[in-house]
Amino acid sequence: MSGRGYFISFEGIDGSGKSTQAHLLAEHLRGQGRDVVLTREPGGSPGAEDIRRLVLEGDGDRWSPETELLLFTAARRDHLERTISPALDAGQVVICDRFADSTRLYQGLARADLRDLVDQLHSLMIGREPDLTVLIDMDPETGLDRALARGTGEERFESFGDGMQRKIRQGFLDLAAEFADRFVIVDGNRQIDDVAADIRQIAEGWLP
Ligand code: ADP
Ligand code: TYD
């Protein structure tokens, strides 16, 4: 499952600008003639997009933490099989808005203390990490305001509130230290263009 391509993920709290920046980086790299696949989780393949609706819509207690972990892992497995691995095998650059670090955080730490189970399922069913993970770090209140202002109806997680966002922000910083070989932290409390310029420079430095 390694492939010849290059795998970049974006992580950060809700509303930190991941989708915005993933899109801008994809456009920039395409402008340089690279073959880029822009994708997202949960989702990124038809089956995983179906699972996305199951996990993001409805009440906060719709699923137990364990069932939720299985659903996110099932979605990721399908996404990997159908979208990510074929693209990497074809030598493309894959840019993914969230990946397994989000599960380590949301299912492993924030909702319940399931990190061991998350790690076991990851090694059994996924077994792949990004080559580079861009963590957009920012103030949780601003992020939550931005996320709720979108009004997409996918607010099951946002509805867990501000204390949770703070916990998740710190959790991402801890993960960045744990996986220091692939994480780069970017300050997201700035204008979109300034954040994008930093990320372009980082990606150009890391890409083969
Ligand atoms: P995420 O994917 O991390 O949830 P988005 O990229 O969807 O975040 O951004 C959330 C909202 O905030 C969007 O409406 C987006 O246009 C806006 N936004 C993104 N980055 C910035 C920024 N640096 N400053 C102000 N608004 C931003
Ligand atoms: P996303 O669409 O990226 O939301 P946002 O753009 O607001 O950041 O993800 C939706 C929610 O799903 C988000 O709150 C985080 C959560 N999530 C998990 O709990 N586990 C996971 O493995 C993933 C990929 C996302």
Tab-separated table of C-alpha atoms and ligand atoms in Angstrom:
chain	number	residue	atom	x	y	z
A	1	MET	CA	0.000	0.000	0.000
A	2	SER	CA	2.966	2.399	-0.125
A	3	GLY	CA	2.881	3.629	-3.731
A	4	ARG	CA	5.108	6.048	-5.636
A	5	GLY	CA	3.037	9.133	-4.964
A	6	TYR	CA	3.025	11.551	-2.060
A	7	PHE	CA	0.409	11.730	0.677
A	8	ILE	CA	-0.353	15.019	2.477
A	9	SER	CA	-3.036	15.342	5.164
A	10	PHE	CA	-4.501	18.438	6.796
A	11	GLU	CA	-5.574	18.327	10.427
A	12	GLY	CA	-6.923	20.792	12.947
A	13	ILE	CA	-10.061	21.722	14.848
A	14	ASP	CA	-13.352	22.376	13.061
A	15	GLY	CA	-13.256	25.695	11.227
A	16	SER	CA	-9.454	26.009	11.284
A	17	GLY	CA	-9.333	26.385	7.502
A	18	LYS	CA	-8.369	22.850	6.443
A	19	SER	CA	-10.674	22.619	3.429
A	20	THR	CA	-9.798	26.152	2.332
A	21	GLN	CA	-6.061	25.488	2.553
A	22	ALA	CA	-6.196	21.969	1.102
A	23	HIS	CA	-7.977	23.428	-1.924
A	24	LEU	CA	-5.475	26.290	-2.321
A	25	LEU	CA	-2.503	23.931	-2.064
A	26	ALA	CA	-4.036	21.571	-4.624
A	27	GLU	CA	-4.525	24.461	-7.068
A	28	HIS	CA	-0.984	25.678	-6.505
A	29	LEU	CA	0.590	22.267	-7.076
A	30	ARG	CA	-1.568	21.661	-10.159
A	31	GLY	CA	-0.309	25.007	-11.468
A	32	GLN	CA	3.197	23.574	-11.167
A	33	GLY	CA	2.167	20.651	-13.345
A	34	ARG	CA	1.727	18.082	-10.586
A	35	ASP	CA	-1.040	15.515	-10.741
A	36	VAL	CA	-3.086	16.119	-7.585
A	37	VAL	CA	-6.042	14.281	-6.047
A	38	LEU	CA	-7.899	16.415	-3.500
A	39	THR	CA	-10.021	14.373	-1.140
A	40	ARG	CA	-11.492	14.414	2.360
A	41	GLU	CA	-12.564	12.356	5.345
A	42	PRO	CA	-14.962	11.112	6.416
A	43	GLY	CA	-15.719	10.451	2.751
A	44	GLY	CA	-13.612	10.607	-0.384
A	45	SER	CA	-15.156	7.563	-2.114
A	46	PRO	CA	-18.840	6.813	-2.832
A	47	GLY	CA	-19.154	4.264	-0.008
A	48	ALA	CA	-17.305	6.440	2.477
A	49	GLU	CA	-19.497	9.436	1.578
A	50	ASP	CA	-22.523	7.280	2.466
A	51	ILE	CA	-20.944	6.501	5.842
A	52	ARG	CA	-20.169	10.227	6.267
A	53	ARG	CA	-23.876	10.972	6.406
A	54	LEU	CA	-24.365	8.311	9.081
A	55	VAL	CA	-21.673	9.721	11.352
A	56	LEU	CA	-22.112	13.469	10.872
A	57	GLU	CA	-25.864	13.855	10.908
A	58	GLY	CA	-28.229	13.285	13.824
A	59	ASP	CA	-27.927	13.473	17.584
A	60	GLY	CA	-24.616	13.506	19.421
A	61	ASP	CA	-25.481	10.188	21.078
A	62	ARG	CA	-26.687	8.494	17.905
A	63	TRP	CA	-23.735	6.041	18.061
A	64	SER	CA	-21.742	4.660	20.950
A	65	PRO	CA	-18.057	5.692	20.847
A	66	GLU	CA	-17.094	2.149	19.801
A	67	THR	CA	-19.620	1.964	16.953
A	68	GLU	CA	-18.571	5.398	15.786
A	69	LEU	CA	-14.934	4.273	15.696
A	70	LEU	CA	-15.900	1.282	13.541
A	71	LEU	CA	-17.848	3.518	11.151
A	72	PHE	CA	-14.957	5.982	10.719
A	73	THR	CA	-12.546	3.081	10.218
A	74	ALA	CA	-14.853	1.430	7.662
A	75	ALA	CA	-15.121	4.723	5.781
A	76	ARG	CA	-11.327	5.136	5.815
A	77	ARG	CA	-10.730	1.598	4.593
A	78	ASP	CA	-13.023	2.157	1.618
A	79	HIS	CA	-11.449	5.552	0.903
A	80	LEU	CA	-7.975	4.002	1.015
A	81	GLU	CA	-8.914	1.079	-1.242
A	82	ARG	CA	-10.850	3.060	-3.821
A	83	THR	CA	-9.236	6.496	-3.884
A	84	ILE	CA	-5.976	6.981	-1.981
A	85	SER	CA	-3.982	3.822	-2.739
A	86	PRO	CA	-4.767	3.808	-6.488
A	87	ALA	CA	-3.726	7.470	-6.699
A	88	LEU	CA	-0.468	6.876	-4.825
A	89	ASP	CA	0.243	3.819	-6.961
A	90	ALA	CA	-0.208	6.024	-10.032
A	91	GLY	CA	2.345	8.489	-8.637
A	92	GLN	CA	-0.146	11.259	-7.823
A	93	VAL	CA	-0.024	13.721	-4.947
A	94	VAL	CA	-2.944	12.996	-2.595
A	95	ILE	CA	-4.130	15.891	-0.440
A	96	CYS	CA	-6.587	14.730	2.198
A	97	ASP	CA	-8.680	16.974	4.449
A	98	ARG	CA	-8.374	14.945	7.715
A	99	PHE	CA	-7.100	11.371	8.044
A	100	ALA	CA	-6.332	8.909	10.853
A	101	ASP	CA	-5.033	11.582	13.260
A	102	SER	CA	-8.613	12.852	13.491
A	103	THR	CA	-9.704	9.414	14.710
A	104	ARG	CA	-6.849	9.304	17.239
A	105	LEU	CA	-8.169	12.595	18.553
A	106	TYR	CA	-11.946	12.498	18.258
A	107	GLN	CA	-12.573	8.807	18.951
A	108	GLY	CA	-9.349	8.105	20.838
A	109	LEU	CA	-9.326	11.009	23.260
A	110	ALA	CA	-12.188	13.463	23.017
A	111	ARG	CA	-15.334	11.334	23.017
A	112	ALA	CA	-13.938	8.393	24.966
A	113	ASP	CA	-10.598	7.051	26.059
A	114	LEU	CA	-10.267	4.567	23.198
A	115	ARG	CA	-6.777	5.333	21.908
A	116	ASP	CA	-5.550	1.719	22.288
A	117	LEU	CA	-8.504	0.426	20.312
A	118	VAL	CA	-8.002	3.167	17.703
A	119	ASP	CA	-4.353	2.147	17.290
A	120	GLN	CA	-5.201	-1.554	17.042
A	121	LEU	CA	-7.873	-0.981	14.409
A	122	HIS	CA	-5.566	1.356	12.510
A	123	SER	CA	-2.802	-1.221	12.285
A	124	LEU	CA	-5.254	-3.995	11.372
A	125	MET	CA	-7.273	-2.135	8.759
A	126	ILE	CA	-5.412	0.989	7.584
A	127	GLY	CA	-1.664	0.677	8.211
A	128	ARG	CA	-0.751	3.834	6.327
A	129	GLU	CA	0.274	7.278	7.545
A	130	PRO	CA	0.590	10.432	5.474
A	131	ASP	CA	4.097	11.491	4.366
A	132	LEU	CA	3.369	15.020	5.598
A	133	THR	CA	0.651	16.248	7.974
A	134	VAL	CA	-0.089	19.980	8.092
A	135	LEU	CA	-1.653	20.911	11.437
A	136	ILE	CA	-3.480	24.233	11.244
A	137	ASP	CA	-3.397	25.381	14.845
A	138	MET	CA	-5.753	28.097	15.993
A	139	ASP	CA	-7.864	29.633	18.706
A	140	PRO	CA	-10.814	27.242	19.355
A	141	GLU	CA	-13.461	29.955	19.759
A	142	THR	CA	-12.721	31.502	16.370
A	143	GLY	CA	-12.692	28.063	14.782
A	144	LEU	CA	-16.052	27.123	16.261
A	145	ASP	CA	-17.621	30.427	15.136
A	146	ARG	CA	-16.342	29.877	11.610
A	147	ALA	CA	-17.550	26.269	11.526
A	148	LEU	CA	-21.056	27.044	12.813
A	149	ALA	CA	-21.402	30.023	10.436
A	150	ARG	CA	-21.247	27.561	7.523
A	151	GLY	CA	-24.622	26.035	8.529
A	152	THR	CA	-24.100	22.754	6.654
A	153	GLY	CA	-26.280	20.553	8.899
A	154	GLU	CA	-23.220	18.389	9.594
A	155	GLU	CA	-22.961	19.728	13.104
A	156	ARG	CA	-23.052	16.600	15.199
A	157	PHE	CA	-19.446	17.156	16.265
A	158	GLU	CA	-19.519	20.946	16.418
A	159	SER	CA	-22.476	20.575	18.806
A	160	PHE	CA	-20.123	19.070	21.399
A	161	GLY	CA	-19.060	22.688	22.035
A	162	ASP	CA	-16.201	24.868	23.041
A	163	GLY	CA	-14.609	22.870	25.896
A	164	MET	CA	-14.269	19.949	23.496
A	165	GLN	CA	-12.663	22.151	20.824
A	166	ARG	CA	-10.056	23.259	23.358
A	167	LYS	CA	-9.305	19.672	24.336
A	168	ILE	CA	-8.977	18.712	20.687
A	169	ARG	CA	-6.659	21.608	19.926
A	170	GLN	CA	-4.288	20.478	22.692
A	171	GLY	CA	-4.667	16.870	21.587
A	172	PHE	CA	-3.521	17.773	18.069
A	173	LEU	CA	-0.478	19.604	19.465
A	174	ASP	CA	0.354	16.469	21.485
A	175	LEU	CA	-0.029	14.283	18.375
A	176	ALA	CA	2.289	16.630	16.477
A	177	ALA	CA	4.926	15.961	19.143
A	178	GLU	CA	4.254	12.196	19.054
A	179	PHE	CA	4.607	12.040	15.247
A	180	ALA	CA	7.188	14.811	14.906
A	181	ASP	CA	8.716	13.150	11.822
A	182	ARG	CA	5.692	13.997	9.653
A	183	PHE	CA	3.824	16.880	11.375
A	184	VAL	CA	4.338	20.568	10.631
A	185	ILE	CA	2.359	23.147	12.641
A	186	VAL	CA	1.040	26.275	10.901
A	187	ASP	CA	-0.522	29.270	12.684
A	188	GLY	CA	-4.109	29.506	11.401
A	189	ASN	CA	-5.018	32.759	13.201
A	190	ARG	CA	-4.085	34.811	10.131
A	191	GLN	CA	-5.415	35.886	6.746
A	192	ILE	CA	-6.120	33.036	4.344
A	193	ASP	CA	-3.362	34.137	1.944
A	194	ASP	CA	-0.702	34.333	4.641
A	195	VAL	CA	-1.516	30.830	5.888
A	196	ALA	CA	-1.524	29.567	2.278
A	197	ALA	CA	1.901	31.064	1.574
A	198	ASP	CA	3.390	29.209	4.560
A	199	ILE	CA	1.805	25.935	3.501
A	200	ARG	CA	3.057	26.288	-0.092
A	201	GLN	CA	6.581	26.766	1.188
A	202	ILE	CA	6.338	23.755	3.509
A	203	ALA	CA	4.888	21.492	0.807
A	204	GLU	CA	7.522	22.536	-1.722
A	205	GLY	CA	10.226	21.784	0.812
A	206	TRP	CA	8.847	18.319	1.592
A	207	LEU	CA	7.716	17.079	-1.809
A	208	PRO	CA	10.210	14.928	-3.701
B	1	ADP	P1	-12.271	23.450	8.138
B	1	ADP	O1	-12.219	22.661	6.866
B	1	ADP	O2	-11.027	23.374	8.928
B	1	ADP	O3	-13.469	23.182	8.981
B	1	ADP	P2	-12.883	25.682	6.372
B	1	ADP	O4	-11.757	25.769	5.395
B	1	ADP	O5	-14.151	25.078	5.919
B	1	ADP	O6	-12.370	24.985	7.730
B	1	ADP	O7	-13.139	27.159	6.918
B	1	ADP	C1	-14.231	27.450	7.779
B	1	ADP	C2	-14.808	28.824	7.406
B	1	ADP	O8	-13.857	29.845	7.745
B	1	ADP	C3	-15.083	28.976	5.913
B	1	ADP	O9	-16.239	29.753	5.757
B	1	ADP	C4	-13.850	29.712	5.392
B	1	ADP	O10	-14.133	30.497	4.264
B	1	ADP	C5	-13.430	30.554	6.579
B	1	ADP	N1	-11.953	30.707	6.704
B	1	ADP	C6	-11.004	29.783	6.424
B	1	ADP	N2	-9.766	30.254	6.700
B	1	ADP	C7	-9.942	31.511	7.178
B	1	ADP	C8	-9.016	32.541	7.643
B	1	ADP	N3	-7.691	32.353	7.676
B	1	ADP	N4	-9.563	33.693	8.065
B	1	ADP	C9	-10.909	33.879	8.038
B	1	ADP	N5	-11.820	32.976	7.606
B	1	ADP	C10	-11.340	31.799	7.181
B	2	TYD	P1	-15.041	17.719	8.693
B	2	TYD	O1	-16.006	17.603	7.586
B	2	TYD	O2	-13.601	17.783	8.352
B	2	TYD	O3	-15.455	18.971	9.560
B	2	TYD	P2	-14.830	20.421	9.607
B	2	TYD	O4	-14.734	20.914	8.195
B	2	TYD	O5	-15.826	21.154	10.439
B	2	TYD	O6	-13.492	20.323	10.264
B	2	TYD	O7	-15.244	16.563	9.733
B	2	TYD	C1	-16.473	16.430	10.354
B	2	TYD	C2	-16.311	15.963	11.766
B	2	TYD	O8	-15.925	14.593	11.812
B	2	TYD	C3	-15.282	16.746	12.552
B	2	TYD	O9	-15.923	17.338	13.679
B	2	TYD	C4	-14.309	15.723	13.012
B	2	TYD	C5	-15.032	14.416	12.884
B	2	TYD	N1	-14.153	13.270	12.604
B	2	TYD	C6	-14.012	12.288	13.581
B	2	TYD	O10	-14.593	12.381	14.664
B	2	TYD	N2	-13.216	11.207	13.325
B	2	TYD	C7	-12.565	11.050	12.148
B	2	TYD	O11	-11.860	10.048	11.952
B	2	TYD	C8	-12.731	12.077	11.139
B	2	TYD	C9	-12.027	11.937	9.817
B	2	TYD	C10	-13.538	13.169	11.415
